[in-house]
Coordinates of C-alpha atoms in Angstrom, one line a residue:
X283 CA 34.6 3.5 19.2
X284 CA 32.9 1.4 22.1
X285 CA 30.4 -1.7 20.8
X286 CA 27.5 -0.3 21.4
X287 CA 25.2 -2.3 24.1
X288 CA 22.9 -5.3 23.3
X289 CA 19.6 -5.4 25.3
X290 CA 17.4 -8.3 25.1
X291 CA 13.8 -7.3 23.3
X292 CA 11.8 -8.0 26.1
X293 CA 13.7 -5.6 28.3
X294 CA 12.7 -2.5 25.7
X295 CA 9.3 -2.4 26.3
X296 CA 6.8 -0.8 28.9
X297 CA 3.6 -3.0 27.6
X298 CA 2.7 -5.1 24.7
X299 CA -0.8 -6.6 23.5
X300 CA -2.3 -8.9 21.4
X301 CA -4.8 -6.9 19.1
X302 CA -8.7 -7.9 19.6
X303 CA -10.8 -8.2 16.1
X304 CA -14.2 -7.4 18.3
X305 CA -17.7 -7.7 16.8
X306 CA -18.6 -6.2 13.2
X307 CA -22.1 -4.9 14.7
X308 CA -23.1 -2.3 17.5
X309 CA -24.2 -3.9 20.9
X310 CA -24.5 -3.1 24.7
X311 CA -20.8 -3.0 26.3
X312 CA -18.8 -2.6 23.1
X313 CA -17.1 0.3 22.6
X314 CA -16.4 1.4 18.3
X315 CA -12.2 1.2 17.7
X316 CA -10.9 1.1 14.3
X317 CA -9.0 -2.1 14.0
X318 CA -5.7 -1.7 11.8
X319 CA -4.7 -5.1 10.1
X320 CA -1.5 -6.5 9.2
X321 CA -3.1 -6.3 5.3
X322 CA -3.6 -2.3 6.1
X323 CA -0.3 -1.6 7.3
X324 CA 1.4 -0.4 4.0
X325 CA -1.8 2.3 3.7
X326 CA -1.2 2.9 7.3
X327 CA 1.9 4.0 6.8
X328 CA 1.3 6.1 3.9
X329 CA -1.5 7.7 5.7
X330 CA -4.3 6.4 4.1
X331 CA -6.9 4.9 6.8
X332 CA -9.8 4.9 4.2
X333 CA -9.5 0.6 4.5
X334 CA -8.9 0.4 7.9
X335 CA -12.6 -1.5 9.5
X336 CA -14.6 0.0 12.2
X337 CA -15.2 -2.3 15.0
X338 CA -16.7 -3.1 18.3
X339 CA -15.0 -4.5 21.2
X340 CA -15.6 -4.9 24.8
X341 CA -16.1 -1.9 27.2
X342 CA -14.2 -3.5 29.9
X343 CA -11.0 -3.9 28.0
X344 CA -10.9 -2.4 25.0
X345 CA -8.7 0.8 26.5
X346 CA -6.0 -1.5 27.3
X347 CA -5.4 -1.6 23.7
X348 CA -5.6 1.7 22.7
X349 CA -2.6 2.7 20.6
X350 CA -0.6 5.9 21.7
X351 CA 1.8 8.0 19.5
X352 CA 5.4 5.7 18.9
X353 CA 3.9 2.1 19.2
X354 CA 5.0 -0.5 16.7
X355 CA 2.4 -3.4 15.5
X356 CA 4.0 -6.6 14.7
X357 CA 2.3 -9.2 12.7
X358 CA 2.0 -12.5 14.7
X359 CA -0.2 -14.1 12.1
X360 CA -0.2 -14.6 8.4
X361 CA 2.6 -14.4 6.0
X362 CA 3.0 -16.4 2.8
X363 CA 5.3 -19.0 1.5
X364 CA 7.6 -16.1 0.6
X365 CA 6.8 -13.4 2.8
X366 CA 7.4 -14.4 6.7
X367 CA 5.4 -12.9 9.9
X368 CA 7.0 -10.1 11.7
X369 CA 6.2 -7.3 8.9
X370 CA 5.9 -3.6 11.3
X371 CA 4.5 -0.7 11.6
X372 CA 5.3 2.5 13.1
X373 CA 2.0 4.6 15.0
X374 CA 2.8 8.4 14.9
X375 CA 0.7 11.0 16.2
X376 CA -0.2 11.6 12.8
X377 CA -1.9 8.6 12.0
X378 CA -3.7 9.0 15.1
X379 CA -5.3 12.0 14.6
X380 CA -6.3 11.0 11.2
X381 CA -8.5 8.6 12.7
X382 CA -12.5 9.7 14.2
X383 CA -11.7 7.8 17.0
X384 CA -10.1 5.1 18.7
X385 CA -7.4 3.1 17.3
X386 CA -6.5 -0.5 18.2
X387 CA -4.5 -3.6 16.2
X388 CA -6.5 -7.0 14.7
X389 CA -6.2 -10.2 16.4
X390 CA -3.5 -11.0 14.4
X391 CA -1.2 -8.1 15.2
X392 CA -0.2 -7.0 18.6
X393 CA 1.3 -3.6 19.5
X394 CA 4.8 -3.1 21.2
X395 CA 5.2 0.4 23.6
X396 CA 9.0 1.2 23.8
X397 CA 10.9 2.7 27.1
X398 CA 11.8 5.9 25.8
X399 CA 14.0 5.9 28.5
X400 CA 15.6 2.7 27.2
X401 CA 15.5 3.4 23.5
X402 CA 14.1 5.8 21.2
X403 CA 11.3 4.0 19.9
X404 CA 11.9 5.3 15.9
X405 CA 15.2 3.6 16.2
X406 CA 13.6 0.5 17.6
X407 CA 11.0 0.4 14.7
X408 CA 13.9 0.7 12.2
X409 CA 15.9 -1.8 13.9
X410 CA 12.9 -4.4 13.2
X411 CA 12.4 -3.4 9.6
X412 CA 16.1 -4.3 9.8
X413 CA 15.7 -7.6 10.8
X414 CA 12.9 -8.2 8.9
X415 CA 15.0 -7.1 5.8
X416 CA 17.4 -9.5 6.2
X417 CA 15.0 -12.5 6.3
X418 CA 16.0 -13.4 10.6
X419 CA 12.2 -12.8 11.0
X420 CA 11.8 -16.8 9.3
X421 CA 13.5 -18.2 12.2
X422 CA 11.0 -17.1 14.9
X423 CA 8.1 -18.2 12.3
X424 CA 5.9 -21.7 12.9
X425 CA 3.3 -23.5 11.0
X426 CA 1.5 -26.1 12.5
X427 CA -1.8 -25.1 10.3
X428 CA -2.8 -23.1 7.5
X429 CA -1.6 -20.3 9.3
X430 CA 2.1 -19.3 9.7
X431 CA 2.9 -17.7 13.1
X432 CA 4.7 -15.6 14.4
X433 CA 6.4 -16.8 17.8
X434 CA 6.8 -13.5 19.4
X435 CA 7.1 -14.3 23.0
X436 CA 10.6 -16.5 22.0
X437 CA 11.4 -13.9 19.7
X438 CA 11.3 -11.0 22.5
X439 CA 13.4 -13.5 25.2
X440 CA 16.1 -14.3 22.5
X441 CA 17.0 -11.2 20.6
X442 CA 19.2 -9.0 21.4
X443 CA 19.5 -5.1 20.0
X444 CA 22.5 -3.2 19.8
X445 CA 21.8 0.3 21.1
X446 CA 23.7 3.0 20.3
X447 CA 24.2 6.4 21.9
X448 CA 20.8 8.1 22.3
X449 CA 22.2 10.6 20.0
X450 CA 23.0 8.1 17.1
X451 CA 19.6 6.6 17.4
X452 CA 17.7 9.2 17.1
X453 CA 20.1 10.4 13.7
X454 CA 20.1 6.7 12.5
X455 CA 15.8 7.1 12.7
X456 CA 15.5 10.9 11.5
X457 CA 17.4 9.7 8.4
X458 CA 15.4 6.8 7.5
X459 CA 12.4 8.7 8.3
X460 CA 12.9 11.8 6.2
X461 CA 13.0 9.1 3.6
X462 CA 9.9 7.9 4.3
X463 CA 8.2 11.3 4.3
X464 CA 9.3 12.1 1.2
X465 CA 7.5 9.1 0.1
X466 CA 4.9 9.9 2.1
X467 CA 4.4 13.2 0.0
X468 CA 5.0 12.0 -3.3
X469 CA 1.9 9.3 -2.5
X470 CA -0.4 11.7 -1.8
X471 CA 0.9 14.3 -4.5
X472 CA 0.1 11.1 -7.1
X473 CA -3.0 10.3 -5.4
X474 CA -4.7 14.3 -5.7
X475 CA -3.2 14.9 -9.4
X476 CA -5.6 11.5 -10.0
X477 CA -8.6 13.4 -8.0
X478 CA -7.8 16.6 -9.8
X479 CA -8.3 14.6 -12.5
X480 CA -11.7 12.8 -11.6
X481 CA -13.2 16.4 -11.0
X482 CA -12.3 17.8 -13.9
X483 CA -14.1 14.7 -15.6
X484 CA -16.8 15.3 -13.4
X485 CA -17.3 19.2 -14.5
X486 CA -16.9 18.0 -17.8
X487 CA -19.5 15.1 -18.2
X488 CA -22.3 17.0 -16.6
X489 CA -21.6 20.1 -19.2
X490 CA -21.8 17.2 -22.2
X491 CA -24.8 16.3 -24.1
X492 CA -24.3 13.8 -26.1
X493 CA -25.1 10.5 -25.0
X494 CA -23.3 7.1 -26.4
X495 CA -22.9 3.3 -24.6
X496 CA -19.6 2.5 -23.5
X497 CA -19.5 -0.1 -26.8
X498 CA -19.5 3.1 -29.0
X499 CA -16.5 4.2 -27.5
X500 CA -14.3 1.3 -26.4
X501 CA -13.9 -2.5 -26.8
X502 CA -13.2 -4.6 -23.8
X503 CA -10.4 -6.5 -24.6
X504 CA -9.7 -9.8 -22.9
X505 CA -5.9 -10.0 -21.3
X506 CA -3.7 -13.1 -21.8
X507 CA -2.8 -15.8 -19.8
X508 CA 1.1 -15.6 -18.3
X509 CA 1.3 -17.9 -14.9
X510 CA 4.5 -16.3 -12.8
X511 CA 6.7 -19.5 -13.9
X512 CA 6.4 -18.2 -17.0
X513 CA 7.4 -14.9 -16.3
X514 CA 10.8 -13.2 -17.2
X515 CA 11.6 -10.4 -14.7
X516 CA 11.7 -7.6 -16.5
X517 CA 10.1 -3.9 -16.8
X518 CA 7.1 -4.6 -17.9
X519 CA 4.1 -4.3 -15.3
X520 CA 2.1 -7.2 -15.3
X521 CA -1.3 -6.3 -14.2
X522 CA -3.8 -8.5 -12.7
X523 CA -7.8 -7.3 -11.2
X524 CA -5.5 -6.5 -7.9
X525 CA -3.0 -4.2 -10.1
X526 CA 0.6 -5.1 -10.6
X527 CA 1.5 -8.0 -9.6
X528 CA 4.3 -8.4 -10.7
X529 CA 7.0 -8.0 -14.2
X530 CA 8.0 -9.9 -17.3
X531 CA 10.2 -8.9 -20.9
X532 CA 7.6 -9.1 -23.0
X533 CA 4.3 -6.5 -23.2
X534 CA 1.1 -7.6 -24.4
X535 CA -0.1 -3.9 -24.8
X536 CA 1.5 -0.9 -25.8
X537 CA 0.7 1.8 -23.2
X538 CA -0.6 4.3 -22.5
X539 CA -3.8 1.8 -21.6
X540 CA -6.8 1.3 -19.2
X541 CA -6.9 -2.0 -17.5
X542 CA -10.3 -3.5 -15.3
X543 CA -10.8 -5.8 -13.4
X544 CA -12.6 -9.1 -15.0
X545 CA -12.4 -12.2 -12.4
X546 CA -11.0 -11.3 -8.8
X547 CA -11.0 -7.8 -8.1
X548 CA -14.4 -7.5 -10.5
X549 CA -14.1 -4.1 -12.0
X550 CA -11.2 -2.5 -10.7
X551 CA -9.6 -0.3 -13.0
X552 CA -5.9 0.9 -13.5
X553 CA -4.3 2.9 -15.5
X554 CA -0.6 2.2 -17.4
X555 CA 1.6 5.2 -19.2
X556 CA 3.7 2.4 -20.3
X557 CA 3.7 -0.7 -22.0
X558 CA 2.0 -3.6 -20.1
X559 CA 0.6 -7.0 -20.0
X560 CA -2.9 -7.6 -18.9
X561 CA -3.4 -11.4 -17.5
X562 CA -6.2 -13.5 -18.5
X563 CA -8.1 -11.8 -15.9
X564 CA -8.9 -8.5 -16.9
X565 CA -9.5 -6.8 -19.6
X566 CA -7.6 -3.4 -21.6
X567 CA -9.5 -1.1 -23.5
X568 CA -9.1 -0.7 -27.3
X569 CA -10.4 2.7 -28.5
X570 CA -13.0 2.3 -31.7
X571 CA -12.9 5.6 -33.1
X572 CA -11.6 9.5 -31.7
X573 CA -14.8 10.4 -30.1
X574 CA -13.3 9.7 -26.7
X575 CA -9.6 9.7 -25.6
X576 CA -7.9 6.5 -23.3
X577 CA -7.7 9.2 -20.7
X578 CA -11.3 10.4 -20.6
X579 CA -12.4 7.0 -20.9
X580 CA -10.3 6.1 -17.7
X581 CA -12.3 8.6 -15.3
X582 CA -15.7 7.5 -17.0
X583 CA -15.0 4.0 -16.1
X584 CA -14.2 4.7 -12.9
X585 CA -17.2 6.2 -12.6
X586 CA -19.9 3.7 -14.1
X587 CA -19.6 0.8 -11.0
X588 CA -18.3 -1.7 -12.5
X589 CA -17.2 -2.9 -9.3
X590 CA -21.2 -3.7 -8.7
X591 CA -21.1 -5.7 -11.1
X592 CA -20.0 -9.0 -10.4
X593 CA -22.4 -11.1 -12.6
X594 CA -20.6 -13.1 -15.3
X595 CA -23.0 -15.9 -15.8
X596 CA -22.2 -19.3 -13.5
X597 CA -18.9 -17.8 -13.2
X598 CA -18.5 -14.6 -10.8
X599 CA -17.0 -11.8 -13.2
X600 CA -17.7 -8.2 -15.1
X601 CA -20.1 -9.4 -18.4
X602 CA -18.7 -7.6 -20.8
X603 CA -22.0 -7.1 -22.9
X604 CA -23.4 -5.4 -20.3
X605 CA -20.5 -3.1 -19.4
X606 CA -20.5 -2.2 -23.1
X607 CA -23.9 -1.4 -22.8
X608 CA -23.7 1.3 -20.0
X609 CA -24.1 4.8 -21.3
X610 CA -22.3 8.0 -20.6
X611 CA -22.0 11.5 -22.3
X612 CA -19.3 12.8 -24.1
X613 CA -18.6 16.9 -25.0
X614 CA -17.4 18.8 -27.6
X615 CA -14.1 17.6 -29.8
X616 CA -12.6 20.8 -28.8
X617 CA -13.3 20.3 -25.0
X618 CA -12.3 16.3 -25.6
X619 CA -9.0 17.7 -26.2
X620 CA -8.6 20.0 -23.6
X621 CA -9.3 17.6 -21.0
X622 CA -7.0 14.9 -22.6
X623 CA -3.9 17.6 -22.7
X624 CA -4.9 18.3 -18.9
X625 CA -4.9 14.8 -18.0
X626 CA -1.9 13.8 -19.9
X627 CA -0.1 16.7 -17.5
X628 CA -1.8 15.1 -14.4
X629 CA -0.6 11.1 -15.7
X630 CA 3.3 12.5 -16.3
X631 CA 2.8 14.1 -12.9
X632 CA 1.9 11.0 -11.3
X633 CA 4.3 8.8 -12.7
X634 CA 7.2 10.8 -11.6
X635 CA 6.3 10.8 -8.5
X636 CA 6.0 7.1 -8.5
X637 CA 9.2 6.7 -10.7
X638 CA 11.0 8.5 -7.6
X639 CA 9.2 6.6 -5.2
X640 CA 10.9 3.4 -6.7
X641 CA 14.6 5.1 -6.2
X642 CA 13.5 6.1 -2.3
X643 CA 12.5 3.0 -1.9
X644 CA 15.5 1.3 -3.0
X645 CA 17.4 4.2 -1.7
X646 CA 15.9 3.5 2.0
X647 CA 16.6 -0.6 1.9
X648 CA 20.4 0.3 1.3
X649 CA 20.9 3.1 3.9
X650 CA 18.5 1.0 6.3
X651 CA 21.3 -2.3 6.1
X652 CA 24.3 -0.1 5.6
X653 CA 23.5 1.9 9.0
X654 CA 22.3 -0.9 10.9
X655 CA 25.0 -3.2 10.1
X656 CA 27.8 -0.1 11.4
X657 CA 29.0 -0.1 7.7
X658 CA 27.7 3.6 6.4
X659 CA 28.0 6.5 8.9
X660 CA 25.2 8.5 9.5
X661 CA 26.9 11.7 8.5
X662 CA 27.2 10.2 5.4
X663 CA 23.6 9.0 5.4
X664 CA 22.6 12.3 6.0
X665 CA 24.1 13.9 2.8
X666 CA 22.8 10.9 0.7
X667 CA 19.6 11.6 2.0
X668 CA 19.6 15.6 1.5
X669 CA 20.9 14.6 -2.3
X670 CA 17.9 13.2 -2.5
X671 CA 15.4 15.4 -0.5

């Protein structure tokens, strides 16, 4: 079998643009866009737009950087002392029309529009996760500042991409992607058993009548101090006011458990079916007597905001005291345990989906190196993938 070609970046593309942040306010001559960032484009991805900011850039040139079906952002800017510049993300026609109106890229991104009559633009996209993947995105890095960047003009002018046969593209990018749909679906399968959830709470707390503080209930429990040099990776989540952030040997707390947010991420709160370790700061909820379950407590806290509550004395923070002190109502024992047996079901439900999530994911990084590299087929690829699917 012939090599297959190698075309220099640059010579891929029909336009490419450096993203425009705008104004955060309306005013004369500036059109609304929503502006994805390289923070939102995980979300993206998944579908969820909720985070993306609406802003307002000039009239005059705001539709050259309109993004169409099949364009790839690349972050130019950013990054982190282990996480390079260069992350992507693929636009599909999908994301677009999830959106109330125009899309564009932050200043720090900039979009790249493939020659579909050069490349399939899919395979291009994988072809950068690729590189990405195996770290060659550091060499086309700088930091002259606080601000690593991402030299994307020498980047475009020095690599090359192998291209395939049109045919073997678009396979090599079907596969991967079917991959990502099915993560896609299991997200968004996790995310409404959690909604299903919160409306069932909702149904049930207006039918309650009594009323008791949160203090009656629960006890806000600081977490402990673990700094990541002192972590063992293991499989235990450690959870921060962000969420995980990361693993160790040892738990702190057996789970199931309710985590919030303390300093940070004031308020946030998370839930855990297994055993976990809360840092220093947040705080996990200790349940005081059977009048409430950890799973009905979850949904009420999530419902209190606690996240407007950022008032801990000098110190910015949740004050305890005071989210002890908020009321709520609680039903019947009988309909407590109803809704805790529902829930449970709804927890397990979205746990498996993440559990499987975890294999995809891992599942997707092998196929993606193995079929970029030339050392998997994609026939082969394609019965791994309909194992799994």
């Amino acid at each position: 079998m012939s090599e297959p070609k190698a075309v220099v970046f640059r010579d891929l593309l029909t336009a490419t643009k450096d993203g425009d942040w705008g104004k955060g306010e309306p005013q004369q001559g500036y059109a609304p866009a929503h502006v994805i960032r390289g923070t939102d484009f995980t979300e993206v991805s998944l579908g969820r737009i909720a985070g993306v900011p609406l802003r307002y850039l000039a009239e005059k040139t705001v539709h050259r950087r309109l993004l169409r079906a099949d364009d790839i952002l690349i972050e130019t800017a950013g990054g982190s002392r282990d996480r390079p510049t260069g992350r992507t993300a693929l636009i599909s026609q999908e994301i677009l029309d999830a959106f109330p109106g125009d899309v564009t890229c932050a200043s720090f991104a900039r979009f790249l529009r493939v020659d579909p009559l050069v490349a399939s633009p899919r395979y291009v996209y994988w072809y950068l996760q690729y590189l990405y993947a195996r770290g060659d995105m550091w060499t086309h890095q700088v930091q002259h500042t606080g601000v690593a960047r991402f030299q994307f003009t020498r980047f475009a002018e020095t690599e090359e991409v192998p291209l395939p046969s049109r045919a073997e593209q678009d396979a090599i990018a079907a596969v991967l992607g079917a991959l990502d749909d099915k993560i896609a679906v299991n997200e968004r399968i996790a995310a409404a058993a959690l909604e299903l959830g919160g409306e069932k709470f909702r149904l049930l707390h207006r039918m309650a009548n009594e009323e008791v503080t949160v203090g009656d209930l629960v006890e806000l429990k600081y977490g402990k101090s673990l700094p990541a040099a002192r972590r063992v990776t293991g499989d235990i989540p450690v959870f921060g006011s962000g969420g995980i952030s990361g693993s160790h040997n040892e738990s702190f707390v057996k789970g199931p458990g309710i985590i919030v947010g303390r300093k940070g991420t004031v308020g946030s709160v998370y839930w855990s079916e297994v055993d976990f370790f809360p840092i220093d700061t947040t705080f996990y909820v200790a349940c005081k007597n059977s009048k409430a379950s950890l799973e009905y407590m979850y949904f009420a806290l999530r419902g209190l905001g606690l996240e407007q509550m950022n008032s801990d004395s000098a110190v910015p923070g949740l004050n305890r005291d005071r989210a002890q002190s908020l009321s709520l109502r609680i039903p019947t024992s009988d309909a407590m345990q109803e809704f805790t047996a529902e829930a449970r079901n709804l927890f397990q439900l979205q746990r498996s989906r993440e559990e499987e999530n975890r294999t995809l994911v891992t599942l997707r990084a092998t196929l993606l190196l193995q079929l970029m590299s030339g050392r998997l087929r994609v026939k082969d690829a394609e019965q791994i993938v309909e194992d799994h699917t």
